[in-house]
């Protein structure tokens, strides 16, 4: 008998990431991550894929191994802070032969490395995290910064997933592993957002922004070109044109995306620059961004989403409710290479073969190998096979419907485990975050756990989501309006199509933007008898003025500041209608979530409790 899915099942799952082929394409290294309950962290190990035999072998034992690079065709470099206690603000790297033996120390970079690219001859280009704060007062019995107090005199002063970021900078550096020399490329009052190396190793492009005397991050970045031999720097794009995103060399030209920040979630322009003349042309690609916008709670780790191969650029895109790999040519032609339903995640390519992490058929992620010429595909890993085969994973049922404004929306439904026709079951509406994200028919641990507990689970992609272009994504100034209407219309459509859902026992839940919508719903409808607001938003005054991205993202999302239109600002806050709420509501919140700060959950909770 298949096991029902529980919360602790998370610790049985393995998540794959970071695929890198060696130069000859004979081997690829990738990372396998698993959650560890005892240490409250992710344990990571390196594995090897043999292109000739299509077999997998383990390269390192459980640790914190990541940031893989090939030193040569048979030697892998990787960072691993757990192997030896690293010095503060250092990043140790190790090397290991694919033919066997233990990993040995390679070099130690005296910096917090956030991005690294090999230049050649033992030199590496880095983005390093530094602090420009005043030295700590080390006198005994004196208050210590970071222990007794913090200093906030910049925006942002903290950032989600990073903690306190006040007076931190991400600078570009060069590290010589032979001499240990670390050389600054940018000023130390700089925030780098991306680096790229030319194929001939002569040029280093970097994007970012110099902070002004007010130290306010406004998202407008510039683009610079650094000559590695001479040390000369040229500014290619001034720091006032928009936000430069993905950055890489495409042959001898520089490819980048430019987000002009018209509204939160706007898709970027695709640009190609001749670095000699600085002439730029926009490529007529489709209305979408780079990367897999399909959301799931059953993945971990990053990986490549863009690579140039034989003069063509391959990129991952979200298309409707799936992520695809597409081939782009400089003439603007775009063809889909991998467009199967599901999630296409980290990948690499060599010798006409694509090796990638995919989530297929509603199961957990595995490695897949696709032949570029024939289009044939095979699964080459089975890390989650035992779990998939022994647990009651419910297949997602998909349908489409048209809302009142003429948009065709995608609907997804999970039936309860052990479903019996004619029997009534409670139902749960799940709402994704973002709002620029996408649900698909892939595995979601939380949803599968709910189905195992006897619930119908249903979810859709309302307006504001990804994969449908700017017209669909732009809900600026309309949060709680057309998106809420889409979700309510979808709920009624599901109830029509699935009469075994008990209409008197419905709940809604979601996190981040989904938490905002859960809070919104309990104050605007009595359709749901219960709600769970996770890392939620209730008050846009506090959201905009306490969180890491509130002062620019959320203010622009609402479209007004409180000083311009107080009533509009308050009207967009779920807290306004909290006294009308009737649904039993659970708040789940982290005190280290700086994107959706805990004060919003407290306010909603207190407002509802104080009103009975």
XYZ file of C-alpha atoms in Angstrom:
612
model
C 0.000 0.000 0.000
C 1.312 3.419 -0.938
C 2.279 5.709 1.926
C 0.462 8.974 2.463
C 2.605 12.071 2.163
C 3.452 13.849 5.423
C 5.359 16.970 6.429
C 8.484 14.999 7.397
C 8.685 13.500 3.892
C 10.655 16.598 2.966
C 13.720 14.939 4.519
C 13.458 11.978 2.142
C 13.643 14.080 -1.031
C 16.728 14.947 -3.079
C 17.033 18.111 -5.138
C 19.438 18.377 -8.099
C 21.216 21.533 -9.277
C 24.358 23.120 -10.825
C 25.188 21.038 -13.924
C 28.587 21.654 -15.580
C 30.195 19.754 -18.469
C 33.961 19.584 -18.836
C 35.541 21.104 -21.962
C 35.482 17.868 -23.998
C 31.894 17.075 -23.027
C 32.923 13.625 -21.766
C 31.844 14.226 -18.162
C 29.472 16.503 -16.266
C 29.425 17.317 -12.572
C 26.234 18.214 -10.710
C 25.074 18.784 -7.149
C 22.639 16.682 -5.120
C 21.049 18.476 -2.154
C 18.975 17.021 0.654
C 17.350 18.704 3.672
C 18.852 17.653 7.003
C 16.549 17.698 10.030
C 19.309 17.387 12.629
C 21.409 20.322 11.443
C 18.491 22.386 10.050
C 20.303 22.913 6.755
C 20.811 21.425 3.299
C 23.525 18.818 2.821
C 25.148 18.882 -0.623
C 27.381 16.402 -2.462
C 28.869 16.262 -5.950
C 28.037 13.578 -8.521
C 29.490 12.746 -11.911
C 27.722 11.952 -15.193
C 29.669 9.922 -17.772
C 28.560 10.947 -21.284
C 29.833 7.709 -22.888
C 28.085 5.258 -20.552
C 25.345 7.602 -19.258
C 26.144 6.309 -15.776
C 26.270 8.303 -12.550
C 28.863 8.043 -9.784
C 29.320 9.850 -6.519
C 32.276 12.233 -6.321
C 32.106 13.677 -2.780
C 30.462 12.737 0.502
C 27.798 14.766 2.274
C 28.946 18.288 2.973
C 28.271 21.800 1.696
C 29.858 21.295 -1.716
C 28.926 23.723 -4.494
C 30.251 26.304 -7.015
C 31.787 23.649 -9.248
C 34.299 24.486 -12.002
C 36.480 22.273 -14.188
C 40.206 22.931 -13.726
C 40.904 20.518 -16.571
C 39.030 17.612 -18.163
C 39.560 15.337 -15.161
C 39.756 17.723 -12.185
C 36.863 19.493 -10.488
C 37.213 22.592 -8.314
C 34.511 23.352 -5.755
C 33.919 25.379 -2.611
C 33.190 23.580 0.638
C 33.111 25.626 3.859
C 32.284 22.551 5.970
C 35.414 20.513 5.109
C 37.579 22.630 7.360
C 36.447 25.489 9.477
C 36.917 28.397 7.119
C 38.364 31.650 8.357
C 35.895 34.479 8.719
C 35.185 36.137 5.353
C 37.146 33.464 3.466
C 35.974 31.046 0.750
C 38.018 27.824 0.557
C 38.165 25.811 -2.675
C 39.110 22.171 -3.095
C 40.094 20.023 -6.063
C 39.205 16.408 -6.694
C 40.101 14.022 -9.500
C 37.245 12.241 -11.241
C 39.430 9.109 -11.235
C 39.323 8.767 -7.451
C 40.995 9.959 -4.290
C 40.164 12.486 -1.628
C 39.441 16.147 -2.213
C 42.495 18.267 -1.412
C 42.765 21.996 -0.656
C 43.245 24.007 -3.855
C 43.261 27.639 -2.737
C 41.637 29.911 -0.177
C 40.123 33.206 -1.320
C 40.230 35.843 1.447
C 36.750 37.124 0.554
C 33.087 36.113 0.727
C 32.707 34.925 -2.863
C 29.237 35.372 -4.360
C 30.146 34.680 -8.003
C 33.307 33.241 -9.554
C 34.513 32.717 -13.135
C 37.873 31.280 -14.244
C 39.887 33.710 -16.377
C 42.778 31.317 -17.061
C 46.282 30.576 -15.756
C 44.983 30.297 -12.185
C 43.246 33.691 -12.188
C 39.568 34.082 -11.276
C 37.114 36.944 -11.609
C 34.935 37.375 -8.533
C 32.014 39.232 -7.095
C 32.885 39.480 -3.408
C 30.826 40.667 -0.446
C 32.687 43.203 1.716
C 31.795 45.537 4.556
C 32.682 49.229 4.521
C 31.411 49.799 8.066
C 33.592 51.297 10.741
C 35.680 48.719 12.652
C 33.943 47.168 15.625
C 34.652 48.517 19.082
C 36.568 45.626 20.644
C 36.882 47.175 24.109
C 35.572 44.880 26.858
C 32.287 45.803 28.527
C 31.277 48.058 25.633
C 28.205 47.554 23.502
C 28.992 45.530 20.379
C 27.468 46.204 16.983
C 25.642 43.151 15.737
C 25.158 41.906 19.304
C 23.789 44.779 21.380
C 22.709 47.097 18.582
C 22.621 47.564 14.807
C 23.223 50.697 12.740
C 20.803 51.361 9.880
C 21.771 54.364 7.764
C 21.186 52.998 4.251
C 18.419 51.555 2.110
C 18.076 48.650 2.105
C 19.523 47.911 5.533
C 18.569 44.239 5.450
C 17.752 41.761 2.703
C 15.796 38.547 2.637
C 17.990 35.463 2.850
C 21.032 37.597 3.697
C 20.208 39.331 6.972
C 21.657 42.734 7.850
C 23.223 44.260 4.730
C 23.819 47.801 5.920
C 27.255 49.013 4.713
C 27.861 45.851 2.661
C 29.008 46.007 -0.951
C 29.473 43.449 -3.725
C 32.629 44.436 -5.553
C 34.399 42.945 -8.583
C 37.832 41.498 -7.855
C 40.543 39.393 -9.510
C 42.168 36.568 -7.544
C 45.466 34.926 -8.520
C 45.442 31.441 -6.991
C 49.201 31.052 -7.556
C 50.251 34.150 -5.631
C 47.192 34.654 -3.418
C 46.896 38.257 -4.648
C 43.415 39.798 -4.516
C 42.939 42.891 -6.656
C 39.949 45.257 -6.721
C 38.464 46.016 -10.142
C 35.698 48.313 -8.905
C 35.623 50.920 -6.176
C 34.713 49.541 -2.770
C 31.507 51.607 -2.667
C 30.006 49.581 -5.520
C 27.321 46.911 -5.837
C 28.028 44.500 -8.685
C 25.095 42.488 -10.017
C 26.763 40.418 -12.738
C 30.039 39.600 -14.500
C 30.894 38.047 -17.881
C 34.176 37.056 -19.558
C 34.880 37.350 -23.278
C 35.686 34.054 -25.052
C 39.300 35.147 -25.668
C 39.789 36.006 -21.982
C 40.718 39.636 -22.684
C 37.637 41.455 -21.415
C 35.610 41.409 -18.222
C 32.159 42.992 -18.397
C 30.356 43.851 -15.197
C 27.016 45.400 -14.288
C 26.029 47.178 -11.107
C 25.673 50.551 -9.514
C 27.727 53.021 -7.526
C 25.873 54.102 -4.418
C 25.336 57.827 -3.984
C 25.900 59.755 -0.775
C 22.377 58.850 0.365
C 23.164 55.145 -0.133
C 19.796 54.318 -1.672
C 19.490 51.339 -3.994
C 17.182 52.456 -6.801
C 17.705 49.426 -9.105
C 19.173 51.456 -11.964
C 22.463 49.859 -12.961
C 25.212 50.587 -15.447
C 27.528 48.448 -17.571
C 31.342 48.588 -17.672
C 34.105 46.852 -19.618
C 37.481 46.079 -18.025
C 40.577 45.124 -20.041
C 42.315 42.380 -18.073
C 45.790 43.076 -19.474
C 45.862 46.864 -19.240
C 43.438 47.459 -16.382
C 41.566 50.086 -18.406
C 37.855 50.514 -17.720
C 35.190 51.901 -20.056
C 31.620 52.765 -19.135
C 29.357 51.246 -21.796
C 25.967 52.165 -20.342
C 25.468 54.948 -17.774
C 23.860 54.179 -14.470
C 20.467 55.693 -15.206
C 19.039 53.674 -18.065
C 17.304 50.841 -16.236
C 18.264 47.571 -14.589
C 20.707 45.287 -16.400
C 19.892 41.655 -15.735
C 21.362 38.617 -17.487
C 24.846 39.326 -18.841
C 27.110 37.202 -21.076
C 29.281 37.390 -24.167
C 27.742 36.135 -27.400
C 30.778 35.639 -29.564
C 32.588 38.970 -29.589
C 29.414 40.902 -28.746
C 27.913 41.530 -25.320
C 24.419 40.209 -24.650
C 22.329 41.540 -21.780
C 18.754 42.134 -20.718
C 17.538 45.631 -19.881
C 14.589 46.145 -17.565
C 13.306 49.685 -17.883
C 11.265 49.347 -14.662
C 7.931 50.541 -16.029
C 6.159 48.398 -13.427
C 7.093 45.583 -11.021
C 7.383 42.353 -12.984
C 7.823 43.959 -16.408
C 9.664 41.783 -18.913
C 13.055 43.022 -20.156
C 14.375 43.993 -23.559
C 17.031 41.719 -25.087
C 20.083 43.674 -26.205
C 23.279 42.982 -28.154
C 26.195 45.416 -28.019
C 29.267 45.733 -30.215
C 31.878 46.455 -27.526
C 34.129 48.287 -30.000
C 31.566 50.773 -31.297
C 29.129 50.533 -28.346
C 26.306 50.245 -30.865
C 23.291 48.465 -29.369
C 20.449 46.696 -31.100
C 17.397 45.212 -29.453
C 16.618 41.676 -30.551
C 12.969 40.979 -31.442
C 12.486 38.155 -28.987
C 9.198 37.351 -27.318
C 7.612 39.084 -24.365
C 9.186 37.136 -21.498
C 12.085 36.888 -19.063
C 15.000 34.458 -18.701
C 14.683 31.723 -16.086
C 12.247 29.130 -14.836
C 9.310 30.999 -13.277
C 7.440 27.773 -12.550
C 7.179 27.573 -8.777
C 7.494 24.549 -6.499
C 8.434 23.848 -2.891
C 10.375 20.721 -3.932
C 13.612 22.095 -5.394
C 16.804 23.653 -4.079
C 19.975 25.072 -5.581
C 20.623 27.135 -8.655
C 22.116 26.481 -12.030
C 22.605 27.756 -15.528
C 19.592 29.210 -17.345
C 21.492 30.569 -20.388
C 24.420 29.392 -22.540
C 25.912 30.191 -25.941
C 26.627 27.101 -28.065
C 27.970 27.152 -31.654
C 26.840 30.724 -32.238
C 23.331 30.285 -30.830
C 22.053 31.334 -27.407
C 20.013 28.825 -25.408
C 17.775 30.245 -22.671
C 15.163 28.962 -20.242
C 11.816 30.779 -20.444
C 8.441 30.460 -18.782
C 5.762 29.884 -21.411
C 2.198 29.890 -20.087
C 2.397 27.314 -17.266
C 5.620 25.476 -18.190
C 9.300 26.313 -18.503
C 10.955 25.705 -21.879
C 14.471 25.720 -23.282
C 14.611 27.895 -26.397
C 17.279 28.485 -29.035
C 17.816 32.148 -30.003
C 19.633 33.398 -33.071
C 21.054 36.866 -33.605
C 18.537 37.511 -36.398
C 15.735 37.306 -33.811
C 14.595 33.766 -34.614
C 13.469 31.746 -31.585
C 12.728 28.001 -31.626
C 11.667 25.775 -28.742
C 14.129 22.959 -28.057
C 12.529 21.441 -24.948
C 8.852 22.301 -24.517
C 7.424 19.314 -22.655
C 4.949 19.983 -19.859
C 6.555 20.627 -16.498
C 9.618 22.452 -15.230
C 12.927 22.729 -17.088
C 15.536 23.812 -14.574
C 19.371 23.935 -14.463
C 21.114 22.685 -17.608
C 24.315 22.393 -19.619
C 25.058 21.352 -23.204
C 27.934 19.533 -24.933
C 28.433 17.407 -28.045
C 24.852 17.896 -29.194
C 23.377 16.696 -25.890
C 21.423 18.666 -23.277
C 21.698 17.508 -19.673
C 19.137 19.142 -17.411
C 17.122 18.922 -14.222
C 13.459 18.468 -15.040
C 10.246 17.854 -13.145
C 8.077 15.599 -15.281
C 4.784 13.717 -14.865
C 4.061 15.258 -11.468
C 7.126 13.615 -9.881
C 10.206 14.954 -8.138
C 13.102 16.351 -10.160
C 15.592 14.111 -11.963
C 18.327 14.400 -14.585
C 17.263 14.119 -18.217
C 19.372 13.809 -21.356
C 18.081 15.101 -24.677
C 19.643 14.659 -28.090
C 19.597 18.044 -29.806
C 19.416 16.627 -33.333
C 16.816 13.868 -32.916
C 14.860 15.395 -30.028
C 14.867 12.038 -28.203
C 14.981 12.241 -24.434
C 15.687 9.835 -21.597
C 15.762 10.012 -17.812
C 19.281 9.230 -16.581
C 18.919 9.513 -12.800
C 16.656 7.934 -10.206
C 17.497 9.754 -6.974
C 13.822 10.031 -6.026
C 12.600 6.788 -7.624
C 12.029 4.949 -4.353
C 10.087 7.877 -2.924
C 8.003 8.294 -6.084
C 7.138 4.588 -6.180
C 6.246 4.177 -2.508
C 4.107 7.280 -1.913
C 0.581 8.179 -2.943
C 1.408 11.022 -5.352
C -1.791 12.394 -6.877
C -1.690 13.320 -10.569
C -2.729 16.890 -11.333
C -5.825 17.373 -13.504
C -5.658 20.415 -15.758
C -8.371 22.437 -17.507
C -8.838 25.909 -18.992
C -11.662 28.390 -18.569
C -12.358 31.942 -19.725
C -12.859 34.697 -17.164
C -15.347 37.539 -17.493
C -12.744 39.784 -19.142
C -11.991 37.256 -21.878
C -8.698 35.854 -20.569
C -8.249 32.096 -20.827
C -6.881 30.863 -17.491
C -5.355 27.522 -16.551
C -6.832 25.496 -13.702
C -5.273 22.606 -11.774
C -6.907 20.165 -9.359
C -5.616 17.418 -7.063
C -8.195 14.913 -5.838
C -7.916 13.539 -2.302
C -5.932 10.338 -1.838
C -8.419 7.450 -1.857
C -11.032 9.592 -3.602
C -14.477 7.995 -3.917
C -16.990 9.419 -6.387
C -20.137 10.710 -4.689
C -18.420 11.380 -1.378
C -18.017 14.967 -0.178
C -14.541 16.357 0.559
C -13.319 19.749 1.807
C -11.364 21.883 -0.669
C -8.366 24.210 -0.471
C -7.522 27.035 -2.867
C -3.733 27.509 -3.114
C -2.406 30.925 -4.207
C 1.163 31.388 -5.449
C 3.574 34.159 -4.512
C 5.013 36.861 -6.684
C 2.525 37.701 -8.022
C 4.788 37.076 -11.038
C 5.116 33.338 -10.632
C 3.472 30.327 -12.268
C 1.841 27.155 -11.022
C 2.164 24.092 -13.233
C 1.256 20.417 -13.024
C 4.491 19.553 -11.207
C 5.111 18.121 -7.738
C 4.313 20.339 -4.732
C 5.033 18.790 -1.353
C 2.556 20.997 0.547
C -0.285 20.328 -1.907
C 0.390 16.590 -2.008
C 0.371 16.505 1.795
C -3.053 18.194 1.778
C -4.375 15.672 -0.750
C -3.083 12.882 1.503
C -5.068 14.387 4.367
C -8.300 14.152 2.403
C -8.603 17.545 0.696
C -9.293 18.573 -2.862
C -6.547 21.053 -3.728
C -7.045 23.526 -6.583
C -4.916 26.339 -7.974
C -4.629 28.673 -10.955
C -2.488 31.458 -12.425
C -4.432 34.715 -12.082
C -3.496 37.948 -13.811
C -0.196 39.254 -12.480
C 1.563 35.960 -13.190
C 4.428 35.016 -15.493
C 4.546 33.330 -18.894
C 1.836 35.390 -20.610
C 3.595 38.670 -21.409
C 3.469 42.176 -19.929
C -0.230 42.754 -20.561
C -1.058 39.784 -18.343
C 1.594 40.524 -15.709
C 0.796 44.201 -15.166
C -1.634 44.565 -12.268
C -0.021 47.730 -10.932
C -2.468 49.551 -8.676
C -4.968 46.691 -8.993
C -3.872 44.243 -6.288
C -6.953 42.791 -4.687
C -8.959 43.745 -7.784
C -8.723 41.798 -11.034
C -6.456 39.149 -9.486
C -8.969 38.539 -6.694
C -11.775 38.327 -9.247
C -9.814 35.736 -11.252
C -9.322 33.593 -8.158
C -12.976 33.806 -7.146
C -14.183 32.996 -10.677
C -11.782 30.064 -10.743
C -13.116 28.788 -7.413
C -16.668 28.802 -8.714
C -15.546 27.061 -11.914
C -13.857 24.317 -9.885
C -16.981 23.821 -7.780
C -19.029 23.377 -10.971
C -16.587 20.878 -12.458
C -16.011 18.909 -9.235
C -19.344 18.510 -7.443
C -17.779 16.270 -4.781
C -16.087 19.304 -3.233
C -18.059 20.364 -0.161
C -18.958 23.989 -0.895
C -19.517 24.643 2.797
C -15.997 23.525 3.727
C -13.543 25.548 1.683
C -10.218 27.070 2.739
C -7.627 29.281 1.051
C -3.923 29.595 1.668
C -0.785 31.121 0.187
C 2.567 32.696 0.945
C 4.087 36.135 0.265
C 1.766 37.632 -2.373
C -0.353 34.504 -1.772
C -0.346 35.481 1.914
C -1.528 38.954 0.960
C -4.376 37.371 -1.009
C -5.337 35.010 1.831
C -5.565 38.031 4.157
C -7.508 39.908 1.490
C -9.997 37.111 0.999
C -10.980 36.697 4.637
C -11.989 40.384 4.659
C -13.799 40.366 1.314
C -15.692 37.078 1.046
C -17.309 34.474 3.271
C -16.807 31.747 0.655
C -13.878 30.326 2.675
C -14.398 29.017 6.196
C -10.685 28.864 6.978
C -7.462 30.439 5.741
C -3.719 30.109 6.220
C -1.687 33.249 5.560
C 1.993 32.395 5.284
C 4.700 35.150 5.343
C 1.823 37.445 4.595
C 1.139 41.101 3.821
C -1.626 42.925 5.644
C -0.650 46.584 5.785
C 1.103 48.301 2.885
C 2.243 51.136 5.138
C 4.405 48.744 7.149
C 5.215 46.529 4.156
C 6.573 49.479 2.196
C 8.508 51.018 5.087
C 9.985 48.072 6.987
C 10.867 45.444 4.386
C 13.870 45.012 2.109
C 12.147 45.858 -1.195
C 9.117 47.731 0.109
C 10.330 51.276 -0.457
C 10.741 50.760 -4.209
C 8.914 47.555 -5.234
C 5.760 47.821 -3.139
C 5.364 51.573 -3.515
C 5.478 51.118 -7.279
C 3.189 48.075 -7.056
C 0.506 50.106 -5.279
C 1.175 52.981 -7.720
C 0.861 55.630 -5.027
C 2.725 56.729 -1.934
C 0.704 57.422 1.242
C 1.418 61.131 0.786
C -0.050 61.138 -2.719
C -3.182 59.126 -1.958
C -3.639 57.944 1.612
C -7.061 56.418 0.970
C -5.870 54.387 -2.016
C -2.902 53.108 -0.032
C -5.081 52.054 2.872
C -7.694 50.555 0.555
C -5.049 48.158 -0.833
C -4.207 46.876 2.654
C -6.057 43.723 3.819
C -5.887 45.094 7.369
C -8.592 47.622 6.487
C -11.191 44.863 6.186
C -9.852 42.661 8.996
C -12.853 43.507 11.238
C -15.151 41.902 8.629
C -13.299 38.575 8.661
C -15.229 35.482 9.732
C -12.863 32.690 8.628
C -10.686 30.858 11.127
C -7.204 32.005 10.145
C -3.769 30.580 10.846
C -0.685 32.801 10.442
C 2.684 31.205 9.748
C 5.588 33.620 9.920
C 9.384 33.671 10.209
C 11.233 36.287 12.246
C 14.041 36.233 9.646
C 11.797 36.981 6.673
C 12.738 40.492 5.615
C 10.637 40.386 2.435
C 7.333 39.933 4.279
C 8.149 41.159 7.746
C 6.459 39.585 10.787
C 4.778 42.840 11.845
C 2.135 42.357 9.137
C 1.130 38.967 10.513
C 0.988 40.392 14.037
C -1.254 43.257 12.924
C -3.710 41.021 11.104
C -3.753 38.564 13.992
C -4.353 41.239 16.609
C -7.029 42.961 14.536
C -8.947 39.705 14.089
C -8.565 38.536 17.685
C -9.497 41.925 19.131
C -12.685 41.814 17.005
C -13.579 38.392 18.256
